[in-house]
CSV table of C-alpha atoms and ligand atoms in Angstrom, one decimal:
chain,number,residue,atom,x,y,z
A,1,MET,CA,107.7,141.8,95.5
A,2,SER,CA,104.4,143.7,95.8
A,3,ILE,CA,101.2,142.0,95.3
A,4,ALA,CA,100.4,144.0,92.2
A,5,GLN,CA,104.0,143.0,90.7
A,6,THR,CA,103.6,139.3,91.5
A,7,VAL,CA,100.0,138.9,90.0
A,8,SER,CA,100.9,141.1,86.9
A,9,CYS,CA,103.6,138.6,86.0
A,10,LEU,CA,100.8,136.0,85.4
A,11,ASP,CA,100.1,135.5,81.7
A,12,GLY,CA,96.5,136.4,81.0
A,13,TYR,CA,95.8,138.3,84.1
A,14,ASP,CA,93.1,140.9,83.6
A,15,PRO,CA,91.7,142.3,86.9
A,16,ASP,CA,88.4,143.3,85.1
A,17,ALA,CA,87.5,139.9,83.6
A,18,LEU,CA,89.7,137.5,85.7
A,19,ARG,CA,89.2,133.9,84.9
A,20,VAL,CA,88.7,131.7,88.0
A,21,ASP,CA,91.9,129.7,87.4
A,22,LYS,CA,93.9,132.9,86.9
A,23,ALA,CA,92.5,134.4,90.2
A,24,ARG,CA,93.5,131.2,92.1
A,25,GLU,CA,96.8,131.2,90.6
A,26,ALA,CA,97.3,134.8,91.4
A,27,ILE,CA,96.3,134.3,95.2
A,28,LEU,CA,98.5,131.3,95.6
A,29,ALA,CA,101.5,133.1,94.0
A,30,CYS,CA,101.4,135.8,96.7
A,31,LEU,CA,101.0,133.5,99.7
A,32,THR,CA,103.7,131.8,101.9
A,33,PRO,CA,102.9,129.2,104.5
A,34,ILE,CA,103.4,130.1,108.2
A,35,GLY,CA,106.5,128.6,109.8
A,36,GLU,CA,105.7,128.3,113.4
A,37,SER,CA,104.9,124.9,114.9
A,38,GLU,CA,104.0,123.3,118.2
A,39,LYS,CA,104.3,120.0,119.8
A,40,ILE,CA,101.0,118.3,120.8
A,41,PRO,CA,99.8,114.9,122.1
A,42,VAL,CA,99.0,112.5,119.2
A,43,LYS,CA,95.3,112.3,120.5
A,44,GLU,CA,94.7,116.0,119.5
A,45,THR,CA,96.4,115.9,116.0
A,46,LEU,CA,93.1,115.1,114.0
A,47,GLY,CA,92.8,117.8,111.3
A,48,ARG,CA,96.3,119.3,112.2
A,49,ILE,CA,99.0,119.7,109.8
A,50,LEU,CA,102.3,117.9,110.3
A,51,ALA,CA,105.5,119.8,110.7
A,52,GLU,CA,108.1,116.9,110.9
A,53,ASP,CA,108.9,113.4,109.5
A,54,ILE,CA,107.2,110.6,111.3
A,55,VAL,CA,110.1,108.0,111.4
A,56,PRO,CA,109.4,104.5,112.9
A,57,ARG,CA,111.7,103.5,115.8
A,58,ILE,CA,110.1,100.0,115.9
A,59,ASN,CA,108.9,97.8,112.9
A,60,VAL,CA,105.3,97.4,112.5
A,61,PRO,CA,104.4,94.6,112.9
A,62,ALA,CA,107.2,94.3,115.6
A,63,HIS,CA,107.4,90.4,115.0
A,64,ASP,CA,106.5,87.9,112.3
A,65,ASN,CA,103.0,86.9,113.3
A,66,SER,CA,99.9,85.0,112.1
A,67,ALA,CA,97.2,86.7,109.8
A,68,MET,CA,94.7,84.0,110.8
A,69,ASP,CA,93.5,81.7,113.4
A,70,GLY,CA,94.9,78.2,112.6
A,71,TYR,CA,98.1,76.1,113.0
A,72,ALA,CA,101.6,77.2,112.6
A,73,ILE,CA,103.6,74.5,110.7
A,74,ARG,CA,107.0,73.8,109.2
A,75,PHE,CA,106.3,73.9,105.4
A,76,SER,CA,109.1,71.3,104.8
A,77,ASP,CA,107.3,68.8,107.0
A,78,VAL,CA,105.9,66.0,104.8
A,79,GLU,CA,104.6,64.1,107.8
A,80,ASN,CA,100.8,64.1,108.3
A,81,PRO,CA,99.3,64.2,110.7
A,82,LEU,CA,101.2,66.7,112.8
A,83,LYS,CA,101.5,66.7,116.5
A,84,GLU,CA,100.0,69.8,118.4
A,85,ILE,CA,102.6,70.8,121.0
A,86,GLY,CA,101.2,74.1,122.3
A,87,ALA,CA,99.4,77.3,121.6
A,88,ALA,CA,100.5,80.8,120.6
A,89,LEU,CA,97.9,83.6,121.5
A,90,ALA,CA,98.1,87.3,120.7
A,91,GLY,CA,100.4,88.8,123.4
A,92,LYS,CA,101.1,85.3,124.8
A,93,PRO,CA,103.9,83.7,122.6
A,94,PHE,CA,104.7,80.0,122.4
A,95,HIS,CA,108.3,79.6,123.9
A,96,GLY,CA,109.1,76.3,122.5
A,97,LYS,CA,110.6,75.3,119.2
A,98,LEU,CA,108.9,73.3,116.6
A,99,GLY,CA,110.5,70.1,115.7
A,100,PRO,CA,109.9,67.8,112.6
A,101,GLY,CA,106.2,66.7,112.5
A,102,GLU,CA,105.1,69.3,115.2
A,103,CYS,CA,102.6,72.2,114.9
A,104,VAL,CA,101.3,74.9,117.2
A,105,ARG,CA,97.7,76.1,117.6
A,106,ILE,CA,98.0,79.9,116.7
A,107,MET,CA,95.7,82.8,116.9
A,108,THR,CA,95.5,86.1,114.7
A,109,GLY,CA,98.3,88.4,115.7
A,110,ALA,CA,100.2,85.9,117.8
A,111,VAL,CA,104.1,85.7,117.2
A,112,MET,CA,105.3,83.0,114.9
A,113,PRO,CA,106.8,80.2,117.0
A,114,PRO,CA,110.5,79.6,116.3
A,115,GLY,CA,110.8,76.9,113.6
A,116,ALA,CA,107.4,77.6,112.0
A,117,ASP,CA,107.2,79.4,108.7
A,118,THR,CA,103.6,78.8,107.5
A,119,VAL,CA,100.0,79.1,108.9
A,120,VAL,CA,97.1,76.8,107.9
A,121,ILE,CA,93.7,78.1,108.7
A,122,GLN,CA,91.8,76.2,111.2
A,123,GLU,CA,88.6,75.6,109.1
A,124,ILE,CA,90.4,73.3,106.6
A,125,VAL,CA,92.3,71.0,109.3
A,126,LYS,CA,91.0,67.9,110.7
A,127,LYS,CA,91.8,67.5,114.4
A,128,GLN,CA,91.8,64.2,116.5
A,129,GLY,CA,93.1,64.6,120.0
A,130,ASP,CA,96.4,66.3,119.5
A,131,ARG,CA,96.8,65.0,116.0
A,132,ILE,CA,96.2,67.5,113.1
A,133,THR,CA,95.7,66.6,109.4
A,134,ILE,CA,96.3,69.2,106.8
A,135,PRO,CA,94.9,69.0,103.2
A,136,PRO,CA,97.4,69.1,100.3
A,137,ALA,CA,98.2,72.2,98.2
A,138,GLN,CA,99.2,74.6,101.0
A,139,LYS,CA,101.6,77.4,100.0
A,140,LYS,CA,104.8,78.2,101.8
A,141,ALA,CA,104.7,81.3,104.0
A,142,GLN,CA,100.9,81.6,103.7
A,143,ASN,CA,99.0,83.7,106.3
A,144,VAL,CA,102.1,85.0,107.8
A,145,ARG,CA,102.8,88.8,108.3
A,146,TYR,CA,106.4,89.7,108.6
A,147,ALA,CA,108.1,92.2,110.9
A,148,GLY,CA,108.3,95.6,109.3
A,149,GLU,CA,105.8,94.7,106.5
A,150,ASP,CA,103.7,97.8,107.2
A,151,LEU,CA,106.3,100.1,108.6
A,152,LYS,CA,110.0,99.8,108.8
A,153,ILE,CA,112.4,101.2,111.2
A,154,GLY,CA,114.1,104.4,109.8
A,155,VAL,CA,111.8,104.8,106.9
A,156,ALA,CA,109.6,108.0,107.2
A,157,VAL,CA,105.9,107.2,106.7
A,158,LEU,CA,104.4,110.7,107.0
A,159,GLY,CA,106.0,114.0,106.3
A,160,PRO,CA,105.6,117.8,106.7
A,161,GLY,CA,102.5,119.2,105.1
A,162,ARG,CA,100.5,116.1,105.8
A,163,PHE,CA,96.7,116.9,106.8
A,164,LEU,CA,96.2,114.4,109.6
A,165,LYS,CA,93.3,112.1,109.1
A,166,PRO,CA,91.9,109.4,111.6
A,167,ALA,CA,94.1,106.8,109.8
A,168,ASP,CA,97.2,108.8,110.2
A,169,VAL,CA,96.5,109.4,113.9
A,170,GLY,CA,96.2,105.6,114.4
A,171,LEU,CA,99.4,105.1,112.3
A,172,ILE,CA,101.4,107.4,114.6
A,173,ALA,CA,99.9,105.8,117.7
A,174,SER,CA,100.9,102.3,116.2
A,175,LEU,CA,104.6,103.4,116.4
A,176,GLY,CA,104.3,104.2,120.0
A,177,ILE,CA,104.9,108.1,119.3
A,178,GLY,CA,103.1,110.2,121.9
A,179,GLU,CA,103.8,113.7,120.7
A,180,VAL,CA,103.9,115.2,117.3
A,181,ARG,CA,105.1,118.4,115.9
A,182,VAL,CA,102.4,120.2,113.9
A,183,ARG,CA,102.1,123.7,112.3
A,184,ARG,CA,100.4,126.2,114.7
A,185,ARG,CA,96.8,126.8,113.7
A,186,LEU,CA,96.3,129.7,111.2
A,187,ARG,CA,94.5,132.6,112.7
A,188,VAL,CA,91.7,134.0,110.6
A,189,ALA,CA,89.7,137.1,111.6
A,190,PHE,CA,86.5,137.9,109.9
A,191,PHE,CA,83.6,140.4,110.0
A,192,ALA,CA,80.6,141.3,108.0
A,193,THR,CA,80.1,144.9,106.6
A,194,GLY,CA,76.8,146.7,106.0
A,195,ASP,CA,74.5,149.2,107.2
A,196,GLU,CA,71.5,147.1,106.6
A,197,LEU,CA,72.7,144.2,108.9
A,198,ALA,CA,70.8,143.5,112.0
A,199,SER,CA,72.1,141.1,114.6
A,200,ILE,CA,70.1,138.1,116.0
A,201,GLY,CA,68.2,139.3,119.0
A,202,THR,CA,67.1,142.7,117.7
A,203,PRO,CA,63.9,143.1,115.8
A,204,LEU,CA,64.3,143.8,112.0
A,205,LYS,CA,63.7,147.4,111.0
A,206,GLU,CA,62.6,148.4,107.6
A,207,GLY,CA,65.3,147.5,104.9
A,208,GLU,CA,67.3,145.3,107.3
A,209,VAL,CA,68.4,141.8,106.9
A,210,TYR,CA,69.8,139.5,109.6
A,211,ASP,CA,73.6,139.1,109.2
A,212,SER,CA,74.0,135.4,108.0
A,213,ASN,CA,77.3,135.7,106.3
A,214,ARG,CA,79.3,135.7,109.6
A,215,TYR,CA,77.6,132.4,110.6
A,216,THR,CA,78.4,130.7,107.3
A,217,VAL,CA,81.9,132.0,107.2
A,218,GLY,CA,82.5,131.1,110.8
A,219,SER,CA,81.1,127.6,110.1
A,220,MET,CA,83.3,127.1,106.9
A,221,LEU,CA,86.3,128.2,108.9
A,222,ALA,CA,85.6,125.7,111.7
A,223,ARG,CA,85.7,123.0,109.3
A,224,LEU,CA,89.0,124.0,108.0
A,225,GLY,CA,90.5,123.6,111.5
A,226,VAL,CA,91.8,127.2,111.7
A,227,GLU,CA,91.6,129.5,114.7
A,228,ALA,CA,88.6,131.8,113.7
A,229,ILE,CA,88.3,135.1,115.3
A,230,ASP,CA,84.8,136.6,115.0
A,231,MET,CA,84.9,140.4,114.9
A,232,GLY,CA,81.2,140.9,114.5
A,233,VAL,CA,79.4,143.4,112.2
A,234,VAL,CA,81.0,146.7,111.1
A,235,ARG,CA,78.9,149.6,109.7
A,236,ASP,CA,79.8,151.1,106.4
A,237,ASP,CA,81.5,153.9,108.2
A,238,PRO,CA,85.2,154.7,107.2
A,239,ALA,CA,86.4,155.2,110.8
A,240,LEU,CA,84.8,152.1,112.1
A,241,LEU,CA,85.9,150.0,109.1
A,242,GLU,CA,89.7,151.4,109.5
A,243,LYS,CA,89.6,150.4,113.1
A,244,ALA,CA,88.3,147.0,112.4
A,245,PHE,CA,90.8,146.3,109.5
A,246,ARG,CA,93.7,147.5,111.7
A,247,GLU,CA,92.7,145.4,114.7
A,248,ALA,CA,92.0,142.3,112.4
A,249,SER,CA,95.3,142.4,110.6
A,250,GLN,CA,97.2,142.7,113.9
A,251,LYS,CA,95.4,139.6,115.4
A,252,ALA,CA,95.4,137.4,112.4
A,253,ASP,CA,97.3,135.8,109.5
A,254,ALA,CA,94.4,136.3,107.2
A,255,VAL,CA,91.3,138.6,107.2
A,256,ILE,CA,88.0,137.8,105.7
A,257,THR,CA,85.2,140.4,105.1
A,258,THR,CA,82.0,140.2,103.4
A,259,GLY,CA,80.1,142.9,101.6
A,260,GLY,CA,81.4,146.3,100.4
A,261,VAL,CA,83.3,145.3,97.4
A,262,SER,CA,80.4,145.6,94.8
A,263,VAL,CA,80.8,148.5,92.2
A,264,GLY,CA,78.6,150.8,94.3
A,265,GLU,CA,80.7,150.5,97.3
A,266,ALA,CA,84.1,149.8,96.2
A,267,ASP,CA,85.3,153.4,95.8
A,268,PHE,CA,84.9,154.2,99.4
A,269,VAL,CA,86.4,150.9,100.5
A,270,LYS,CA,89.1,151.2,97.9
A,271,GLN,CA,90.4,154.5,99.3
A,272,LEU,CA,90.5,153.1,102.7
A,273,MET,CA,92.3,150.0,101.6
A,274,ALA,CA,94.8,152.0,99.8
A,275,LYS,CA,95.6,153.8,102.9
A,276,LEU,CA,96.0,150.7,105.0
A,277,GLY,CA,97.9,148.4,102.7
A,278,GLU,CA,97.9,147.0,99.2
A,279,VAL,CA,94.6,145.5,98.0
A,280,LEU,CA,93.5,144.7,94.5
A,281,PHE,CA,89.9,144.8,93.4
A,282,TRP,CA,88.9,142.1,90.9
A,283,LYS,CA,85.9,141.3,88.7
A,284,ILE,CA,86.0,137.6,88.3
A,285,ALA,CA,84.5,135.9,85.3
A,286,MET,CA,82.2,133.7,87.4
A,287,ARG,CA,78.7,133.3,88.7
A,288,PRO,CA,77.9,133.9,91.4
A,289,GLY,CA,80.6,136.0,93.0
A,290,ARG,CA,81.9,138.5,90.5
A,291,PRO,CA,83.5,141.2,92.6
A,292,MET,CA,86.3,140.3,95.1
A,293,ALA,CA,89.1,142.1,96.8
A,294,PHE,CA,92.6,140.5,97.6
A,295,GLY,CA,95.6,142.0,99.1
A,296,ARG,CA,97.6,142.6,102.2
A,297,ILE,CA,97.1,144.8,105.2
A,298,GLY,CA,100.0,144.8,107.5
A,299,ASP,CA,101.2,141.3,107.8
A,300,ALA,CA,97.8,139.8,107.1
A,301,PHE,CA,96.3,138.7,103.8
A,302,LEU,CA,92.9,140.0,103.0
A,303,PHE,CA,89.9,138.3,101.3
A,304,GLY,CA,87.2,140.9,100.7
A,305,LEU,CA,84.3,138.7,99.6
A,306,PRO,CA,81.0,139.9,98.1
A,307,GLY,CA,77.9,140.4,100.3
A,308,ASN,CA,75.5,138.1,98.7
A,309,PRO,CA,75.2,135.0,101.0
A,310,VAL,CA,75.8,132.4,98.2
A,311,ALA,CA,78.5,134.4,96.5
A,312,VAL,CA,80.2,134.5,99.9
A,313,MET,CA,80.2,130.6,100.1
A,314,VAL,CA,81.3,130.2,96.5
A,315,THR,CA,84.2,132.5,96.5
A,316,PHE,CA,85.1,131.2,100.0
A,317,TYR,CA,85.2,127.6,98.6
A,318,GLN,CA,86.8,128.4,95.2
A,319,PHE,CA,89.5,130.8,96.4
A,320,VAL,CA,89.8,131.3,100.1
A,321,ARG,CA,89.7,127.7,101.2
A,322,ASP,CA,92.8,126.6,99.2
A,323,ALA,CA,94.5,129.9,100.2
A,324,LEU,CA,94.0,129.3,103.9
A,325,LEU,CA,95.2,125.7,103.7
A,326,HIS,CA,98.3,126.7,101.7
A,327,MET,CA,98.9,129.3,104.3
A,328,SER,CA,98.4,126.7,106.9
A,329,GLY,CA,101.2,124.6,105.4
A,330,ARG,CA,98.8,121.9,104.0
A,331,GLU,CA,99.9,120.2,100.8
A,332,ASP,CA,96.9,118.2,99.4
A,333,ALA,CA,94.4,121.0,99.2
A,334,PRO,CA,92.4,121.1,95.9
A,335,ILE,CA,88.8,119.8,96.1
A,336,PRO,CA,88.4,116.9,93.7
A,337,LEU,CA,86.2,117.3,90.6
A,338,LEU,CA,84.0,114.3,89.8
A,339,GLN,CA,81.8,113.6,86.8
A,340,ALA,CA,78.0,113.1,86.8
A,341,ALA,CA,75.3,113.1,84.2
A,342,ALA,CA,73.2,116.3,84.1
A,343,ALA,CA,69.6,115.2,85.0
A,344,GLU,CA,68.2,118.2,83.3
A,345,ASN,CA,69.2,120.9,80.7
A,346,LEU,CA,71.3,123.6,82.3
A,347,ARG,CA,71.5,127.1,81.2
A,348,LYS,CA,75.0,128.4,80.6
A,349,VAL,CA,76.7,131.0,78.7
A,350,PRO,CA,80.4,130.8,77.7
A,351,GLY,CA,82.9,133.2,79.1
A,352,ARG,CA,82.4,132.6,82.8
A,353,THR,CA,82.6,129.8,85.3
A,354,GLU,CA,79.5,128.9,86.9
A,355,TYR,CA,78.8,127.1,90.3
A,356,GLN,CA,75.3,126.0,90.2
A,357,ARG,CA,73.9,124.4,93.4
A,358,GLY,CA,73.4,120.8,92.7
A,359,VAL,CA,72.0,117.6,94.3
A,360,LEU,CA,74.0,114.6,93.4
A,361,PHE,CA,71.8,111.4,93.4
A,362,ARG,CA,71.8,107.9,92.2
A,363,ASP,CA,69.4,106.7,89.5
A,364,GLY,CA,69.6,102.9,89.2
A,365,THR,CA,73.4,102.3,88.6
A,366,GLU,CA,74.2,106.0,87.4
A,367,TRP,CA,75.1,109.1,89.4
A,368,LYS,CA,73.1,112.1,88.2
A,369,VAL,CA,72.9,115.7,89.3
A,370,ARG,CA,70.2,118.2,89.1
A,371,THR,CA,70.1,121.8,90.4
A,372,THR,CA,68.3,122.9,93.5
A,373,GLY,CA,66.2,125.2,91.4
A,374,GLN,CA,66.4,129.0,92.0
A,375,GLN,CA,69.9,130.0,91.5
A,376,GLY,CA,70.0,133.6,92.5
A,377,SER,CA,73.1,134.7,94.5
A,378,GLY,CA,71.1,135.8,97.5
A,379,VAL,CA,69.2,132.5,97.8
A,380,LEU,CA,71.1,130.8,100.7
A,381,ARG,CA,68.4,128.0,100.6
A,382,SER,CA,69.9,126.8,97.3
A,383,MET,CA,73.1,126.1,99.3
A,384,SER,CA,71.4,124.5,102.1
A,385,GLU,CA,69.5,122.1,99.8
A,386,ALA,CA,72.5,121.3,97.8
A,387,ASN,CA,75.1,118.6,98.3
A,388,CYS,CA,77.5,119.7,95.6
A,389,PHE,CA,78.4,122.4,93.2
A,390,ILE,CA,77.8,121.7,89.5
A,391,VAL,CA,80.9,123.4,88.0
A,392,LEU,CA,80.4,124.6,84.4
A,393,GLU,CA,83.7,125.5,83.0
A,394,HIS,CA,84.6,128.8,81.5
A,395,GLU,CA,84.1,127.9,77.8
A,396,ARG,CA,81.2,125.7,78.3
A,397,GLY,CA,77.7,126.8,76.8
A,398,GLN,CA,74.3,125.2,77.3
A,399,VAL,CA,74.3,121.7,78.8
A,400,LYS,CA,71.8,119.0,77.5
A,401,ALA,CA,70.3,116.5,79.9
A,402,GLY,CA,72.5,113.4,80.0
A,403,GLU,CA,75.8,115.3,79.2
A,404,PRO,CA,78.5,114.8,81.8
A,405,VAL,CA,79.2,117.7,84.1
A,406,SER,CA,81.8,118.3,86.9
A,407,VAL,CA,80.7,118.4,90.5
A,408,GLN,CA,82.4,119.2,93.6
A,409,LEU,CA,80.9,117.3,96.7
A,410,PHE,CA,80.3,119.3,99.9
A,411,GLU,CA,80.9,116.4,102.1
A,412,GLY,CA,83.5,113.6,102.3
A,413,LEU,CA,85.1,111.1,104.6
A,414,ALA,CA,88.5,111.9,105.8
B,1,AMP,P1,77.0,144.2,99.1
B,1,AMP,O1,78.1,143.4,98.5
B,1,AMP,O2,77.5,144.8,100.4
B,1,AMP,O3,76.6,145.2,98.1
B,1,AMP,O4,75.8,143.3,99.4
B,1,AMP,C1,75.1,142.6,98.4
B,1,AMP,C2,73.8,141.8,99.1
B,1,AMP,O5,74.2,141.0,100.1
B,1,AMP,C3,73.0,142.9,99.7
B,1,AMP,O6,71.5,142.4,99.4
B,1,AMP,C4,73.1,142.7,101.2
B,1,AMP,O7,72.0,143.0,101.9
B,1,AMP,C5,73.5,141.2,101.3
B,1,AMP,N1,74.3,141.1,102.5
B,1,AMP,C6,75.5,141.7,102.7
B,1,AMP,N2,76.1,141.3,103.9
B,1,AMP,C7,75.2,140.4,104.2
B,1,AMP,C8,75.3,139.6,105.5
B,1,AMP,N3,76.3,139.7,106.3
B,1,AMP,N4,74.3,138.7,105.7
B,1,AMP,C9,73.3,138.6,104.8
B,1,AMP,N5,73.1,139.2,103.7
B,1,AMP,C10,74.2,140.2,103.5
B,2,MG,MG1,77.0,146.4,101.7
């Protein structure tokens, strides 16, 4: 099915006043994840996307073992004191067997000696020579970790689509697995368009600006872990643009451009796009970032972002990020929305979604958010100073100080 057919099936799709949620839905409806995968060492899997089930061939822990430093005992023993007959250390098991009235000194992680079923922590026992006195009210099986308690032989722990975090890398290593099948990295080509763009290293002529979009786009792509292909700045010249689009779509799974989709420029780009593939031009009910193009050139998906530096970042995070992660085969993509109290009144009109640049901060016990001030879509400093977007939903009007608002954090663990 063509892109136009796919998106026109969406209820409420209107290319000239497209709601943010509809635009997102339309994009995702058109995309399919790449199929190719590769096998790589576990050490290199951070940030990659799993392409297989991880199935333990051992139990973790492999043996019943002690969770604490103390004494391994037989719970059924009523005798007190007990006789200490040896020690079990991590990696150095005790090879005898506990008989009635006996106990073994045991360290965290050491294998439970045969016959023992309970561990008493060392802080509460009294020791005189090799005689150990245990206080009453111990519980059977306390402080013992059982074989397979974390991970069981044959039961998959991670599956395809999993974005691998530091804990996952460790988890795979804990199973003794050395190589992992992951999706190949998504290839994303990008370039900036505009006659006014100067490159770093050349002095600015009248009316020129330094191209910053390519640097923000390149940096945002780097964080997504895709293979980014920087194709430089392309002048607003049909022949040069055509060449760039052709080359990019051959090299990459996705192509991102900035500039050239605003009303003044769209016609010329539109004609070119129509010649090369299938591209839709949208006016999205959002601020910043209204104009945007989405479509397909050759086998590559195209994301034509606006030129304004803040609009580039907002449209990237709200549409392109999730689209690329979906294409990469990742299944946990959406950025979480949290709630915080507005620290000031916020101007907003219903009928569009706004992404104000915010600073989330702690005021006593409460998390509050304020804007970074000047919110123009060309003010990149507003992004630089912010640590979150304040997301003001489509229907929402003015916000009064103290009201809860949604925020999307720029940074997170993981
Ligand atoms: P456009 O969408 O091409 O009309 O561009 C809108 C605004 O963004 C203009 O003020 C451009 O100068 C600016 N702009 C476009 N591309 C870039 C870029 N790569 N770096 C910095 N500013 C840009
Ligand atoms: Mg332009």
